XYZ file of C-alpha atoms in Angstrom:
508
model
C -72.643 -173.958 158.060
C -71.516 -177.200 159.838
C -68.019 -177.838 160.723
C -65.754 -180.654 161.944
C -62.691 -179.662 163.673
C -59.488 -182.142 164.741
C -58.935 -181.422 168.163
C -61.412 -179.240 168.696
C -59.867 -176.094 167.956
C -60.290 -173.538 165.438
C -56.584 -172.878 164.654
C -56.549 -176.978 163.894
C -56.321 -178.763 161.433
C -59.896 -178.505 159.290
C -60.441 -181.985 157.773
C -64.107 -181.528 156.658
C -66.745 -178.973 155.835
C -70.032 -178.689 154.432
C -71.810 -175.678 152.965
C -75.300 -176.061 153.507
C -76.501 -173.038 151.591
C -75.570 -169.638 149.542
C -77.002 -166.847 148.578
C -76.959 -164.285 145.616
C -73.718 -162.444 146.835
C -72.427 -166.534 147.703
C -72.005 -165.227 152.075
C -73.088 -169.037 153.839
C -75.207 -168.997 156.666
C -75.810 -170.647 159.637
C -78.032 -173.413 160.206
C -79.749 -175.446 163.302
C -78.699 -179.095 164.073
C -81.278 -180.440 162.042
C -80.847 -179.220 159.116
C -76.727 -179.945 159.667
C -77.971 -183.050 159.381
C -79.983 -183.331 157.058
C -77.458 -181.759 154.750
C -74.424 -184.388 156.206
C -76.700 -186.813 154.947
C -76.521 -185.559 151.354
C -72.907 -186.350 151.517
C -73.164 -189.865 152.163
C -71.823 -192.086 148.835
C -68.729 -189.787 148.695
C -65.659 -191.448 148.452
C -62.983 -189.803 150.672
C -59.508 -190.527 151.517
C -58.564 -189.540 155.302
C -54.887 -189.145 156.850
C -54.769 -190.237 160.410
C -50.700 -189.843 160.807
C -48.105 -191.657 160.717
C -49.199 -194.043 163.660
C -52.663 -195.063 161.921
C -52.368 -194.402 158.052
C -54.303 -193.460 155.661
C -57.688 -194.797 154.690
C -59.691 -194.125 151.598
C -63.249 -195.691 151.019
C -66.894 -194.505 150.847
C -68.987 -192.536 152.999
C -71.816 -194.317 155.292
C -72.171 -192.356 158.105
C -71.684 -189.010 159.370
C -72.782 -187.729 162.366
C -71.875 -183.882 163.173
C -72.934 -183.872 167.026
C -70.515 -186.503 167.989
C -67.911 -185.254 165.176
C -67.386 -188.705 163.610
C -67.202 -190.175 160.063
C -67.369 -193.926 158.698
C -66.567 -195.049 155.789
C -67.341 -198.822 154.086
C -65.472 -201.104 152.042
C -62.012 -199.152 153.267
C -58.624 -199.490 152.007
C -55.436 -198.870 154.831
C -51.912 -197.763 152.971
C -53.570 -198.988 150.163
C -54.441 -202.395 150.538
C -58.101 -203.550 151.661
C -59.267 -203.401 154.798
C -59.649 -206.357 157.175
C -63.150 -204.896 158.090
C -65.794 -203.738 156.249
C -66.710 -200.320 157.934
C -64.563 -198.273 160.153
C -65.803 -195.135 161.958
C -62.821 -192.286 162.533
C -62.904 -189.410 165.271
C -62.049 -185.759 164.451
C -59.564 -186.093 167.367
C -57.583 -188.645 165.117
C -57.935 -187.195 161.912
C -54.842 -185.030 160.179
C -56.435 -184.609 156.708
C -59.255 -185.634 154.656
C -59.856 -185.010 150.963
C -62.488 -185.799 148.809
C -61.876 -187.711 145.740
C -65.588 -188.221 144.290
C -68.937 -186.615 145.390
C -72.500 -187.917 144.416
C -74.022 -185.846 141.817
C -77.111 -183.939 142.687
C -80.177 -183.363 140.355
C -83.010 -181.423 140.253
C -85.825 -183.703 142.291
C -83.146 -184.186 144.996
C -81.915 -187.463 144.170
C -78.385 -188.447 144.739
C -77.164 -190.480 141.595
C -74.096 -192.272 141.872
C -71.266 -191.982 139.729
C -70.343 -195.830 139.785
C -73.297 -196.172 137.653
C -72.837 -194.605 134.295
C -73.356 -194.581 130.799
C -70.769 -194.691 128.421
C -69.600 -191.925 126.898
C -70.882 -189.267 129.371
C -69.368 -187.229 131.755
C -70.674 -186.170 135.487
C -70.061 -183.145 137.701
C -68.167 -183.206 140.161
C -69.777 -182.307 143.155
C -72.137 -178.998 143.838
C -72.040 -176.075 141.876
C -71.070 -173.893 145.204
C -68.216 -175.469 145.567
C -66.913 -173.663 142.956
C -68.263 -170.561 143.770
C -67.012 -170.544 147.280
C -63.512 -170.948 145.748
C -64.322 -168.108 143.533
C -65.311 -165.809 146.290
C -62.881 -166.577 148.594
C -65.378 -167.491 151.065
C -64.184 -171.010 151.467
C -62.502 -172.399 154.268
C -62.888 -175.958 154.244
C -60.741 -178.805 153.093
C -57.280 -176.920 154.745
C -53.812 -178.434 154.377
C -51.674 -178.489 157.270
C -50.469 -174.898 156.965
C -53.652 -173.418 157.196
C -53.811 -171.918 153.600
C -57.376 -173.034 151.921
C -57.949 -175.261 148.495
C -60.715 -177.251 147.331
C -59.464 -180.623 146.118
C -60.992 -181.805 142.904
C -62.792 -184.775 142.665
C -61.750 -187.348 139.799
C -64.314 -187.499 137.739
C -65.907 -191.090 136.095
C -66.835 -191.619 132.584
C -70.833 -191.716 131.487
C -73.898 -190.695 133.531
C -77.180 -190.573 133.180
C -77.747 -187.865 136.152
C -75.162 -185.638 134.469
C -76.118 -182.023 133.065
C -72.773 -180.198 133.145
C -70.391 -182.352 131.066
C -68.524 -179.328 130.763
C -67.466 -178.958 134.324
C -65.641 -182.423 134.343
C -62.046 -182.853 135.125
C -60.009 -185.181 132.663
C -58.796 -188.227 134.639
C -55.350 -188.776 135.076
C -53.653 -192.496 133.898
C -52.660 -194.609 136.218
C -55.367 -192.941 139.365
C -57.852 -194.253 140.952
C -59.570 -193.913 144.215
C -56.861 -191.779 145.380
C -54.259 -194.368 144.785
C -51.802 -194.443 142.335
C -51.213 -197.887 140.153
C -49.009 -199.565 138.155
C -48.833 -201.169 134.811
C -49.579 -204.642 136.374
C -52.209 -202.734 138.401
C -53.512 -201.279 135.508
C -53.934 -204.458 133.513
C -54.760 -206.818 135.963
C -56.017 -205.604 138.960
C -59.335 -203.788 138.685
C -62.744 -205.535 138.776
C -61.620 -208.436 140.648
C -65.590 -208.717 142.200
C -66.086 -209.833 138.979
C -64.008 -213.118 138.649
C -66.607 -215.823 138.404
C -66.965 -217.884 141.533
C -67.143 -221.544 139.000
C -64.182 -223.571 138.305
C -63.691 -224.344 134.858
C -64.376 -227.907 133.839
C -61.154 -229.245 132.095
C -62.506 -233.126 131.820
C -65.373 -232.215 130.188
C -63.602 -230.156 127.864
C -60.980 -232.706 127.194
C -63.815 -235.299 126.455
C -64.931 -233.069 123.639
C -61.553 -233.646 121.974
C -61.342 -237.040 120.187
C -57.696 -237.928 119.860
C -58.097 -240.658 117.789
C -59.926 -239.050 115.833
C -57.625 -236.305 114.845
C -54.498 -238.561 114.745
C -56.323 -240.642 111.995
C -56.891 -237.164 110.114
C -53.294 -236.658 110.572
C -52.629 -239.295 108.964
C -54.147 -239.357 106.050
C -53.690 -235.898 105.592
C -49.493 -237.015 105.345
C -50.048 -239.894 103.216
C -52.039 -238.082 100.492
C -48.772 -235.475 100.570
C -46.329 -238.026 100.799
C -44.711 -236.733 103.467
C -43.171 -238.698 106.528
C -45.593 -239.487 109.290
C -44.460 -238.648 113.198
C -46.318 -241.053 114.723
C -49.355 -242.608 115.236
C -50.775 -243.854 118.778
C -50.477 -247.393 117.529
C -46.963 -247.048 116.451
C -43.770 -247.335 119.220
C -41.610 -244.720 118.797
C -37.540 -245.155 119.023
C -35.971 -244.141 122.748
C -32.840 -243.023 122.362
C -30.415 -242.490 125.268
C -28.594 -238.872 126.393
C -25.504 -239.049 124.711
C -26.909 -240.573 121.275
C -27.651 -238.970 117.973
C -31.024 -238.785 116.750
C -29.974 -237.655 113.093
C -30.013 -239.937 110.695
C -26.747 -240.426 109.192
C -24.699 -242.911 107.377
C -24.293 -246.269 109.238
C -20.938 -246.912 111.323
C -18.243 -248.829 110.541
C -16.811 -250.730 113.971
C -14.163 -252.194 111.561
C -12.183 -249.390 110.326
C -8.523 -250.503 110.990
C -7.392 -253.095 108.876
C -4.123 -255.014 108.965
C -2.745 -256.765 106.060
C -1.855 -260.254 108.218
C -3.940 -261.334 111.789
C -2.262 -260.921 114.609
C -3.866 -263.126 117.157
C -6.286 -261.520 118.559
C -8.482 -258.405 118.418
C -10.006 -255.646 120.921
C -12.499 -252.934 120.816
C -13.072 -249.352 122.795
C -15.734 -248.426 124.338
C -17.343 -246.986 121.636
C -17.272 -250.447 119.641
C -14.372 -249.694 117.516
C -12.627 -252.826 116.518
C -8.497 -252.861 117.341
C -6.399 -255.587 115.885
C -3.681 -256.847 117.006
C -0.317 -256.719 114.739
C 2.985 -258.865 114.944
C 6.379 -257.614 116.604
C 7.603 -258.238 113.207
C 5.424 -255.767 111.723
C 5.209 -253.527 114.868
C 8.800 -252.393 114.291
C 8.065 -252.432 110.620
C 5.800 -249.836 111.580
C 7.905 -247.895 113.805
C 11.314 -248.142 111.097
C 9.229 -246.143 108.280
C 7.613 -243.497 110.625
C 11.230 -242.973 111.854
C 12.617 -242.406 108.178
C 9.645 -239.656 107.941
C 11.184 -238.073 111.027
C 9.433 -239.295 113.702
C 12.373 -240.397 115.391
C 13.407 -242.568 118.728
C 13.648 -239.301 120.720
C 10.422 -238.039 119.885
C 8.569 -241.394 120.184
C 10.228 -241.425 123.675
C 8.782 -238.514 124.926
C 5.339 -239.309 123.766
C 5.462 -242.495 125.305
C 6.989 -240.645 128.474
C 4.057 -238.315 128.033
C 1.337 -240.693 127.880
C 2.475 -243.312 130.166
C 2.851 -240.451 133.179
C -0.459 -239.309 132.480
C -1.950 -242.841 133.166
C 0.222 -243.499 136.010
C -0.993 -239.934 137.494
C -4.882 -241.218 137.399
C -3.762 -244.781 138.850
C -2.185 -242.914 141.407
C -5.975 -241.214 142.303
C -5.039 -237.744 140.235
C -6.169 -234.316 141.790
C -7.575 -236.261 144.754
C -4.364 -236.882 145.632
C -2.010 -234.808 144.117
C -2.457 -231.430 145.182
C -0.754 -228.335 147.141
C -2.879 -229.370 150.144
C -2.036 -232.790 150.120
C 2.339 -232.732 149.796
C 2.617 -234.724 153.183
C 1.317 -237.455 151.159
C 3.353 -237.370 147.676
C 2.949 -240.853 146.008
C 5.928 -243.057 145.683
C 6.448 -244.590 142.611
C 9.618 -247.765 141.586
C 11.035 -247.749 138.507
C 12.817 -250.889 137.021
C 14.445 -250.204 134.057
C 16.605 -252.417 131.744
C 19.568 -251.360 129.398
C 17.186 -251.060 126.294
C 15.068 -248.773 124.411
C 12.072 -250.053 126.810
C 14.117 -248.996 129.669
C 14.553 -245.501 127.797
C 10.512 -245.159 127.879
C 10.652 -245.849 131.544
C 13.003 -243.271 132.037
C 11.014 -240.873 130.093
C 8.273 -241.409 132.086
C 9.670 -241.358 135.342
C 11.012 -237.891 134.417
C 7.455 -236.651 133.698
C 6.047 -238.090 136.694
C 8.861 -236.132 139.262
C 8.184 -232.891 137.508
C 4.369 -233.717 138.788
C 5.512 -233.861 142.429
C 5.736 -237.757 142.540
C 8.568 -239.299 144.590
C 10.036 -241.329 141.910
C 12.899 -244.504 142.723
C 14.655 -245.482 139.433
C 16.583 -249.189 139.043
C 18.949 -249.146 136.611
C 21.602 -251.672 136.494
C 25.234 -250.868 135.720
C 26.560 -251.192 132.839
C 30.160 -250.010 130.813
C 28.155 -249.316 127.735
C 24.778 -247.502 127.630
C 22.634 -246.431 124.559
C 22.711 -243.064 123.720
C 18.881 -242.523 123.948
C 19.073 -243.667 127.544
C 22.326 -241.295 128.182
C 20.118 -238.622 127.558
C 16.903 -240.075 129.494
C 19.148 -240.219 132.138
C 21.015 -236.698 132.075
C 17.382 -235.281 132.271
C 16.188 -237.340 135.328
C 18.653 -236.453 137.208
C 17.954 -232.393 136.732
C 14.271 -233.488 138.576
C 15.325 -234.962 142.074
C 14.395 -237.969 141.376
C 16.279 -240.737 143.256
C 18.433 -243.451 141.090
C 19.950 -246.625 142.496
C 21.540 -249.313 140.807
C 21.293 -252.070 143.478
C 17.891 -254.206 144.686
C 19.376 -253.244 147.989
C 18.262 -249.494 147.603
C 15.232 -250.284 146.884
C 12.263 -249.385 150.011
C 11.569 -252.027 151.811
C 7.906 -250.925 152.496
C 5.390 -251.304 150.014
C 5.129 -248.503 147.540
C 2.267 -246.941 145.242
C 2.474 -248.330 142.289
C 5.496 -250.368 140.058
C 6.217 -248.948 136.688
C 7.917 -252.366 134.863
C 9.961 -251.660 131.862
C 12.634 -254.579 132.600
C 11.512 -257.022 129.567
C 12.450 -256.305 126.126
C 11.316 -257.997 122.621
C 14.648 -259.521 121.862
C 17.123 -259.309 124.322
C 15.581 -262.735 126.798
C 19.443 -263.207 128.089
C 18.825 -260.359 130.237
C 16.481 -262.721 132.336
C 19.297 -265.126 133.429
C 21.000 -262.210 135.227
C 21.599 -261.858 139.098
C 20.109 -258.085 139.230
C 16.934 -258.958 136.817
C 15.980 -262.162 139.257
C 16.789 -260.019 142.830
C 14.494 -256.953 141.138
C 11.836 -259.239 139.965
C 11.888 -261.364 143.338
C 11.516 -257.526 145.070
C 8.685 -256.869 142.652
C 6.203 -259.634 143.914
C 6.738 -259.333 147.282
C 6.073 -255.684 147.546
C 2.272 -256.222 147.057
C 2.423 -252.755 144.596
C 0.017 -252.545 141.539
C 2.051 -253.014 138.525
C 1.913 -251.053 135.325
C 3.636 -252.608 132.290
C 5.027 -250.126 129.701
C 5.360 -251.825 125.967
C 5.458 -255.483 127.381
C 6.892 -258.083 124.983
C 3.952 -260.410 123.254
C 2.174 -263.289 124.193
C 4.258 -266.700 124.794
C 6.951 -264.355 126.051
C 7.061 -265.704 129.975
C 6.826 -262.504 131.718
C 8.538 -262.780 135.385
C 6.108 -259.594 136.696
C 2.119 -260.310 136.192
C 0.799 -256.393 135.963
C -2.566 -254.865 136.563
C -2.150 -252.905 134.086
C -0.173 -252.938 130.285
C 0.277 -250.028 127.826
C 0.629 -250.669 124.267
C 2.296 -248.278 121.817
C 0.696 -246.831 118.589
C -1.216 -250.741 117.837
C -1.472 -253.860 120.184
C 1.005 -256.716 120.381
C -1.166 -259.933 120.743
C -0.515 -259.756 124.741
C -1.381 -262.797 127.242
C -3.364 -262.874 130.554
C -0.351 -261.574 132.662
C -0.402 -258.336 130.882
C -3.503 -257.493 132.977
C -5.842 -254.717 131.463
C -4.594 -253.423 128.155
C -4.515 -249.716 127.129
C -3.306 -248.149 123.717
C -1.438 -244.877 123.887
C -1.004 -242.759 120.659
C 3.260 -242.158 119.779
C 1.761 -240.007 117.127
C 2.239 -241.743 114.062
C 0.535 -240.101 110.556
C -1.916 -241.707 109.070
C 0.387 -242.781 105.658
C 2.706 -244.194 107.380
C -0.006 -246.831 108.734
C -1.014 -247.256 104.896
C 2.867 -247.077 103.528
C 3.010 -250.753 105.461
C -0.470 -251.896 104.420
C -2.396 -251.324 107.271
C -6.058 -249.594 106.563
C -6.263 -247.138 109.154
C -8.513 -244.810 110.867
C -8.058 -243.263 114.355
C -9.828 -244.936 117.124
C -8.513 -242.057 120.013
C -11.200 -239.480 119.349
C -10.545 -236.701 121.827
C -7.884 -238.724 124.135
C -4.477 -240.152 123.957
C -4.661 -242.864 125.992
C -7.298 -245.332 125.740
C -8.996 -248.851 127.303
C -8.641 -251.773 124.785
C -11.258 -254.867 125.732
C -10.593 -258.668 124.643
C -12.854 -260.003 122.189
């Protein structure tokens, strides 16, 4: 018997053991160095997985050397926790072994020769290992192979599929899924990682296979193919196919109509959105045509001042630079905002407006001149600015002296032009250009009206007034008028707001 002790001692930890011989009643004898090893050598080709502790690992891999006098093993082509080894032989030390088990053993045969299980037929089975393995177990004779508390067990090796050496199929152990070479796998493992020796070493040739594949060739079938079945063709290489930008439609559908508001008389000039819709103009007279029938369906002065109120605060709020600027973080720097109003329904929309634009945090000046009589619409604009801190003066005087963010000007009206020849309109208009502000115009009056204030920026109510070059850029706000009402005073109409309430009108 030859044995291989860790540390030397008997008590240790036994981490490999041959039996050399047995008898008839299975007691193992002794044998002299040489034929130790001679018999170690018949152990070479095993595959063997060997704990070395916690500091070192453990290594599995096959058996190529072991020499019993200076109690060392080595083993080739190892794996370390696992993974392969950065060498391709290490030798181990029965000082710094813990545990070694055997997970395959070489077959042997009658003449002697050792066959190894790697190479197998299919469909047989090999033994694992020497028959006396077995009967040491069954004896109780066997004291190799000892876990760390001493008590003896034979570990069995996992047997391979197919051999030609193999006479006992019946002494083979079923392999477990998912095991192999002592380590345990994974799906991916499973399916992907074994025989990786046997990747071929040749790149594979993708021009030459392209070159096999004649486009032309099989566009022309293709085509023919489609014209036979009279179905549409998607394209040939010699035929340009339509680019179409990010934010078109590549259905087909019915062609669009850029015209699709229609007035019964011209009004002077025409605009377009930036979609290509086409905006006429209308006249003052029938403007307030307009604006008389939708208020006999209900859609009174009251309402279409607060849409106008609405709408015009909502543009102001972007021209003053919108969540950029107003914002909880940014109070130290509220906007200031002058409103000149006049003593007319324009003056009312002002108000309206102005109101909107305090309850948004925007420090907001109202001019208003005095006067014994007010309308009742702005009696009301005015009882509901003053609930919103807003300041109201009455005098050119009051007004800041230092240049504020943007002039709202609702001072001009359609009909009332003797308002122009008074003191206050002259001082606030004289104010107005010198205080360098950006104007916005709300409802100016139309074109060949003079207008004392040239603004940036003009809002138009419901449809266009034919406006001049002083009205600056011209936008179109939406009072909310129905759709018959547009037709009950001949005008052919069709939204052009789409999603938005206010929108840019461009000159034709």
């Amino acid at each position: 018997m030859w044995r291989m002790i860790a540390g030397g001692m008997e008590k240790g930890i036994v981490f490999w053991e041959f039996a050399v011989n047995l008898s008839d009643q299975g007691v193992i004898r002794s044998f002299d160095n040489h034929h130790r090893s001679e018999m170690a050598a018949n152990w070479i080709g095993s595959i063997v997985s060997i704990d070395c502790g916690e500091g070192l690992g453990v290594y599995q891999g096959r058996v190529s050397l072991v020499d019993p006098n200076c109690q060392t093993i080595a083993l080739t082509e190892p794996f370390h926790n696992g993974k392969k080894y950065s060498m391709p032989e290490v030798t181990f030390s029965a000082l710094n072994i813990k545990e070694l088990k055997i997970l395959e053993i070489p077959v042997q045969v009658d003449n002697g020769r050792v066959c190894d299980p790697q190479h197998t037929e299919p469909g047989q089975t090999v033994v694992s290992g020497p028959e006396y393995i077995s009967s040491l177990s069954q004896n109780g004779t066997n004291k190799g192979f000892n876990k760390p508390n001493g008590t003896g067990s034979v570990p069995q090796a996992i047997p391979r599929r197919g051999s030609a050496c193999s006479r006992h199929p019946s002494q083979a152990t079923p392999k477990k899924n998912g095991v192999k070479n002592g380590q345990i796998k994974n799906k991916d493992d499973e399916c992907f990682g074994d025989d990786i020796e046997e990747i071929p070493d040749t790149d594979f040739d993708f021009e030459g296979n392209l070159a096999l594949f004649d486009k032309a060739a099989v566009f022309e079938e293709i085509d023919t193919h489609e014209r036979r079945n009279g179905s549409r063709s998607r394209g040939t290489p010699n035929e340009k196919l339509a680019r179409y930008r990010h934010d078109e439609n590549i259905i087909e559908s019915e062609p669009i109509v850029y015209r699709q508001i229609v007035v019964p008389q011209h009004g002077g000039k025409e605009y377009c959105t930036d979609s290509g819709l086409v905006v006429p103009s209308v006249s003052y007279e029938l403007h307030k045509k307009l604006l008389a029938v939708a208020e006999k369906y209900g859609l009174t002065v009251e309402r279409r001042l607060e849409m106008a109120g609405v709408c015009s605060s909502q543009m102001a709020l972007t021209l003053l630079g919108g969540p950029n600027r107003l914002n909880p973080k940014n109070v130290h720097q509220r906007p200031t905002v002058a409103l000149l109003c006049g003593p007319h329904v324009k003056g009312a929309q002002g108000i309206s407006c102005g109101r909107h634009l305090a309850n948004h945090e925007v420090h907001v000046i109202l001019f208003l001149p005095n006067f014994v009589k007010m309308l009742e619409s702005i009696t009301n604009e005015l009882m509901l600015f003053s609930k919103t801190g807003g300041k109201q003066v009455a005098s050119v005087k009051d007004l800041p002296d230092t240049p504020v963010d943007l002039v709202i000007n609702c001072l001009d009206c359609h009909e009332n032009a003797f308002l122009r020849d008074q003191p206050w309109y002259r001082a606030v208009v004289d104010w107005a250009n010198q205080n360098r502000a950006p104007v916005l115009s709300i409802d100016p009056p139309v074109d060949g009206f003079e207008q004392a204030i040239d603004a940036k920026w003009s809002l138009a109510l419901g449809l266009p007034l034919p406006l001049g070059e002083c009205a600056g850029r011209v936008y179109l706000c939406d009072i909310g008028i129905p759709k018959r009402v547009f037709q009950e005073v001949g005008i052919k109409y069709h939204s052009p707001f789409g999603s938005k309430f206010v929108i840019p009108l461009h000159s034709t």
